[in-house]
Amino acid sequence: MQLDTLVLGFGLMDWNRLKQSSKDLPQLRGTGLKNYTLEEVRNHKSLHDCWIVLRGVVYNVSAYLAYHPGGSRIIEKFAGEECTEEFDKYHQWVNIEGLVGVLKVGFIAKK
């Protein structure tokens, strides 16, 4: 399933309301932030379990997919991967922490 078009109720303002009203969007279930290897992140690459890495931070963006103005397909393409370079090509002006910071699940472990 791909979410390629915006639907009424899935705009930026709707996303902001959801962020404020939901307690566990990243689905941490009270476990707190962890360190992950890229191999562990690669296990999360489906629509309902979609993790990405930006600047060493791991986000579970599953809840955000329907709200992405460009559709979910582009995010799915990078699911389970480090995508900072690609993100910066199109979104270097975006405050990622402000947009999806609540979806943070952890960090890439230092070797």
Coordinates of N, CA and C in Angstrom, one line a residue:
M1 N 0.8 -1.2 0.0 CA 0.0 0.0 0.0 C 0.9 1.2 0.0
Q2 N 0.6 2.2 -0.9 CA 1.3 3.4 -0.9 C 0.4 4.6 -0.7
L3 N 0.8 5.5 0.0 CA 0.0 6.7 0.3 C 0.6 7.9 -0.6
D4 N 0.0 8.0 -1.8 CA 0.6 9.0 -2.7 C -0.1 10.3 -2.8
T5 N -1.2 10.5 -2.3 CA -1.9 11.7 -2.4 C -2.4 12.2 -1.0
L6 N -2.4 13.5 -0.9 CA -2.9 14.0 0.4 C -4.4 13.8 0.5
V7 N -4.8 13.6 1.7 CA -6.3 13.3 1.9 C -6.7 14.4 3.0
L8 N -7.9 14.8 2.9 CA -8.5 15.7 3.8 C -8.3 15.2 5.2
G9 N -7.7 16.0 6.1 CA -7.5 15.6 7.5 C -6.0 15.1 7.7
F10 N -5.2 15.2 6.6 CA -3.8 14.7 6.7 C -2.8 15.8 6.3
G11 N -3.1 17.1 6.6 CA -2.2 18.2 6.3 C -1.3 18.5 7.4
L12 N -0.5 19.5 7.3 CA 0.5 19.8 8.3 C -0.1 20.2 9.6
M13 N -1.2 20.9 9.6 CA -1.9 21.3 10.8 C -2.5 20.1 11.5
D14 N -3.0 19.1 10.7 CA -3.5 17.9 11.3 C -2.4 17.1 12.0
W15 N -1.2 17.1 11.3 CA 0.0 16.4 11.9 C 0.4 17.0 13.2
N16 N 0.4 18.4 13.2 CA 0.7 19.1 14.5 C -0.2 18.8 15.6
R17 N -1.5 18.7 15.3 CA -2.5 18.3 16.3 C -2.3 16.9 16.8
L18 N -2.0 16.0 15.9 CA -1.7 14.6 16.3 C -0.5 14.5 17.2
K19 N 0.5 15.2 16.8 CA 1.8 15.2 17.6 C 1.5 15.7 19.1
Q20 N 0.6 16.7 19.2 CA 0.3 17.2 20.5 C -0.6 16.4 21.3
S21 N -1.4 15.6 20.7 CA -2.5 14.8 21.4 C -2.1 13.4 21.6
S22 N -1.1 12.9 21.0 CA -0.7 11.5 21.1 C 0.5 11.3 22.0
K23 N 0.5 10.2 22.8 CA 1.5 10.0 23.8 C 2.7 9.2 23.3
D24 N 2.4 8.2 22.4 CA 3.5 7.3 22.0 C 3.5 7.1 20.5
L25 N 3.7 8.1 19.8 CA 3.7 8.0 18.3 C 4.9 7.1 17.8
P26 N 6.0 7.2 18.4 CA 7.1 6.4 17.9 C 7.0 4.9 18.4
Q27 N 6.0 4.6 19.2 CA 5.8 3.2 19.6 C 6.9 2.7 20.5
L28 N 7.4 3.5 21.4 CA 8.5 3.1 22.3 C 8.0 2.2 23.4
R29 N 6.7 2.3 23.7 CA 6.1 1.5 24.8 C 6.8 1.6 26.1
G30 N 7.3 2.9 26.4 CA 7.9 3.1 27.7 C 9.4 2.7 27.7
T31 N 10.0 2.2 26.6 CA 11.3 1.7 26.7 C 12.4 2.8 26.7
G32 N 12.1 4.0 26.2 CA 13.1 5.0 26.1 C 13.9 4.9 24.9
L33 N 14.8 5.9 24.7 CA 15.6 5.9 23.5 C 16.8 4.9 23.7
K34 N 17.2 4.3 22.5 CA 18.2 3.3 22.5 C 19.3 3.6 21.4
N35 N 20.4 2.9 21.5 CA 21.3 3.0 20.4 C 21.1 1.7 19.5
Y36 N 21.1 2.0 18.2 CA 20.8 0.9 17.2 C 22.0 0.8 16.2
T37 N 22.2 -0.4 15.7 CA 23.1 -0.5 14.6 C 22.3 -0.3 13.3
L38 N 22.9 0.1 12.2 CA 22.2 0.2 11.0 C 21.6 -1.1 10.6
E39 N 22.2 -2.2 10.9 CA 21.6 -3.5 10.6 C 20.2 -3.7 11.3
E40 N 20.2 -3.2 12.6 CA 18.9 -3.3 13.3 C 17.9 -2.4 12.7
V41 N 18.3 -1.2 12.3 CA 17.3 -0.3 11.6 C 16.8 -0.9 10.3
R42 N 17.6 -1.6 9.6 CA 17.1 -2.2 8.3 C 16.0 -3.2 8.5
N43 N 15.7 -3.6 9.7 CA 14.6 -4.5 10.0 C 13.3 -3.8 10.0
H44 N 13.3 -2.5 9.8 CA 12.1 -1.7 10.0 C 11.9 -0.9 8.7
K45 N 11.3 -1.6 7.7 CA 11.2 -1.0 6.4 C 9.9 -1.3 5.7
S46 N 8.8 -1.3 6.5 CA 7.4 -1.4 5.9 C 6.6 -0.2 6.2
L47 N 5.4 -0.1 5.6 CA 4.5 1.0 5.9 C 4.2 1.2 7.4
H48 N 4.0 0.0 8.0 CA 3.5 0.1 9.4 C 4.7 0.0 10.4
D49 N 5.9 -0.1 9.9 CA 7.1 -0.2 10.7 C 8.3 0.5 9.9
C50 N 8.2 1.8 9.8 CA 9.1 2.5 8.9 C 10.1 3.4 9.7
W51 N 11.3 3.0 9.7 CA 12.3 3.7 10.4 C 13.3 4.3 9.4
I52 N 13.8 5.5 9.7 CA 14.8 6.2 8.9 C 15.8 6.8 9.8
V53 N 17.0 7.1 9.3 CA 18.1 7.7 10.0 C 18.4 9.0 9.4
L54 N 18.4 10.1 10.2 CA 18.8 11.4 9.8 C 19.8 12.0 10.8
R55 N 21.0 12.3 10.3 CA 22.0 12.9 11.1 C 22.3 12.0 12.4
G56 N 22.3 10.7 12.2 CA 22.6 9.8 13.3 C 21.5 9.5 14.3
V57 N 20.3 10.1 14.0 CA 19.2 9.9 14.9 C 18.2 9.0 14.1
V58 N 17.6 8.0 14.9 CA 16.7 7.0 14.3 C 15.3 7.5 14.6
Y59 N 14.4 7.5 13.6 CA 13.0 7.9 13.8 C 12.1 6.8 13.2
N60 N 11.1 6.5 14.0 CA 10.0 5.7 13.5 C 9.0 6.6 12.8
V61 N 9.0 6.7 11.5 CA 8.2 7.7 10.8 C 6.9 7.1 10.3
S62 N 6.5 5.9 10.8 CA 5.3 5.2 10.4 C 4.1 6.1 10.5
A63 N 3.9 6.8 11.6 CA 2.8 7.6 11.9 C 2.7 8.9 11.0
Y64 N 3.9 9.3 10.4 CA 4.0 10.5 9.6 C 3.7 10.2 8.1
L65 N 3.8 9.0 7.7 CA 3.8 8.7 6.2 C 2.6 9.3 5.5
A66 N 1.4 9.2 6.1 CA 0.2 9.7 5.5 C 0.2 11.3 5.5
Y67 N 1.0 11.9 6.2 CA 1.0 13.4 6.3 C 2.1 14.0 5.4
H68 N 3.0 13.2 4.9 CA 4.1 13.7 4.1 C 3.5 14.3 2.8
P69 N 3.7 15.6 2.5 CA 3.1 16.3 1.4 C 3.5 15.6 0.0
G70 N 4.7 15.0 0.0 CA 5.1 14.3 -1.3 C 4.7 12.9 -1.4
G71 N 3.8 12.5 -0.4 CA 3.4 11.1 -0.4 C 4.4 10.2 0.3
S72 N 3.9 9.0 0.6 CA 4.8 8.1 1.4 C 5.8 7.4 0.6
R73 N 5.7 7.3 -0.7 CA 6.5 6.5 -1.5 C 8.0 6.9 -1.4
I74 N 8.3 8.1 -1.4 CA 9.7 8.6 -1.3 C 10.3 8.2 0.1
I75 N 9.5 8.3 1.2 CA 10.0 7.9 2.5 C 10.2 6.4 2.5
E76 N 9.3 5.7 2.0 CA 9.4 4.2 1.9 C 10.7 3.8 1.2
K77 N 11.0 4.5 0.2 CA 12.2 4.2 -0.6 C 13.5 4.1 0.3
F78 N 13.5 4.9 1.4 CA 14.6 5.0 2.3 C 14.4 4.4 3.6
A79 N 13.3 3.6 3.7 CA 13.0 3.0 5.0 C 14.1 2.0 5.4
G80 N 14.5 2.1 6.6 CA 15.5 1.2 7.1 C 16.9 1.7 6.8
E81 N 17.0 2.9 6.3 CA 18.3 3.4 5.8 C 18.7 4.8 6.4
E82 N 19.9 5.1 6.3 CA 20.5 6.5 6.5 C 20.1 7.3 5.3
C83 N 19.4 8.4 5.5 CA 18.9 9.2 4.3 C 19.2 10.7 4.5
T84 N 20.2 11.0 5.2 CA 20.5 12.5 5.5 C 20.8 13.2 4.2
E85 N 21.6 12.6 3.3 CA 22.0 13.2 2.1 C 20.8 13.5 1.2
E86 N 20.0 12.5 1.0 CA 18.8 12.6 0.2 C 17.8 13.7 0.8
F87 N 17.6 13.6 2.1 CA 16.8 14.5 2.8 C 17.2 16.0 2.6
D88 N 18.5 16.2 2.7 CA 19.1 17.5 2.6 C 19.0 18.1 1.1
K89 N 18.9 17.2 0.2 CA 18.7 17.7 -1.2 C 17.4 18.5 -1.4
Y90 N 16.4 18.1 -0.7 CA 15.1 18.7 -0.9 C 14.6 19.4 0.3
H91 N 15.1 19.1 1.5 CA 14.5 19.7 2.7 C 15.6 20.3 3.7
Q92 N 16.7 20.8 3.2 CA 17.7 21.3 4.1 C 17.2 22.4 5.0
W93 N 16.1 23.1 4.6 CA 15.5 24.2 5.4 C 14.6 23.7 6.5
V94 N 14.2 22.4 6.4 CA 13.2 21.8 7.4 C 13.9 21.6 8.7
N95 N 13.2 22.0 9.8 CA 13.6 21.7 11.1 C 13.1 20.3 11.4
I96 N 13.9 19.3 11.2 CA 13.5 17.9 11.4 C 13.1 17.6 12.8
E97 N 13.7 18.2 13.8 CA 13.3 18.0 15.2 C 11.9 18.5 15.4
G98 N 11.6 19.7 14.9 CA 10.3 20.2 15.0 C 9.2 19.5 14.3
L99 N 9.6 18.9 13.2 CA 8.6 18.2 12.3 C 8.3 16.8 12.9
V100 N 9.4 16.0 13.1 CA 9.2 14.6 13.5 C 10.0 14.2 14.8
G101 N 10.4 15.2 15.5 CA 11.2 14.9 16.7 C 10.5 13.9 17.7
V102 N 9.2 14.0 17.8 CA 8.5 13.2 18.7 C 8.5 11.7 18.2
L103 N 9.0 11.4 17.0 CA 9.1 10.1 16.5 C 10.5 9.4 16.7
K104 N 11.3 10.1 17.4 CA 12.7 9.6 17.7 C 12.6 8.4 18.5
V105 N 13.3 7.3 18.1 CA 13.4 6.1 18.8 C 14.8 5.9 19.4
G106 N 15.8 6.6 18.9 CA 17.2 6.4 19.3 C 18.2 7.0 18.4
F107 N 19.4 6.4 18.5 CA 20.5 6.9 17.8 C 21.3 5.7 17.2
I108 N 22.1 6.0 16.1 CA 23.0 5.0 15.6 C 24.1 4.9 16.5
A109 N 24.4 3.6 16.9 CA 25.5 3.3 17.8 C 26.8 3.7 17.2
K110 N 27.7 4.3 18.0 CA 29.0 4.6 17.5 C 29.9 3.3 17.5
K111 N 30.7 3.2 16.5 CA 31.5 2.0 16.4 C 32.8 2.1 17.3

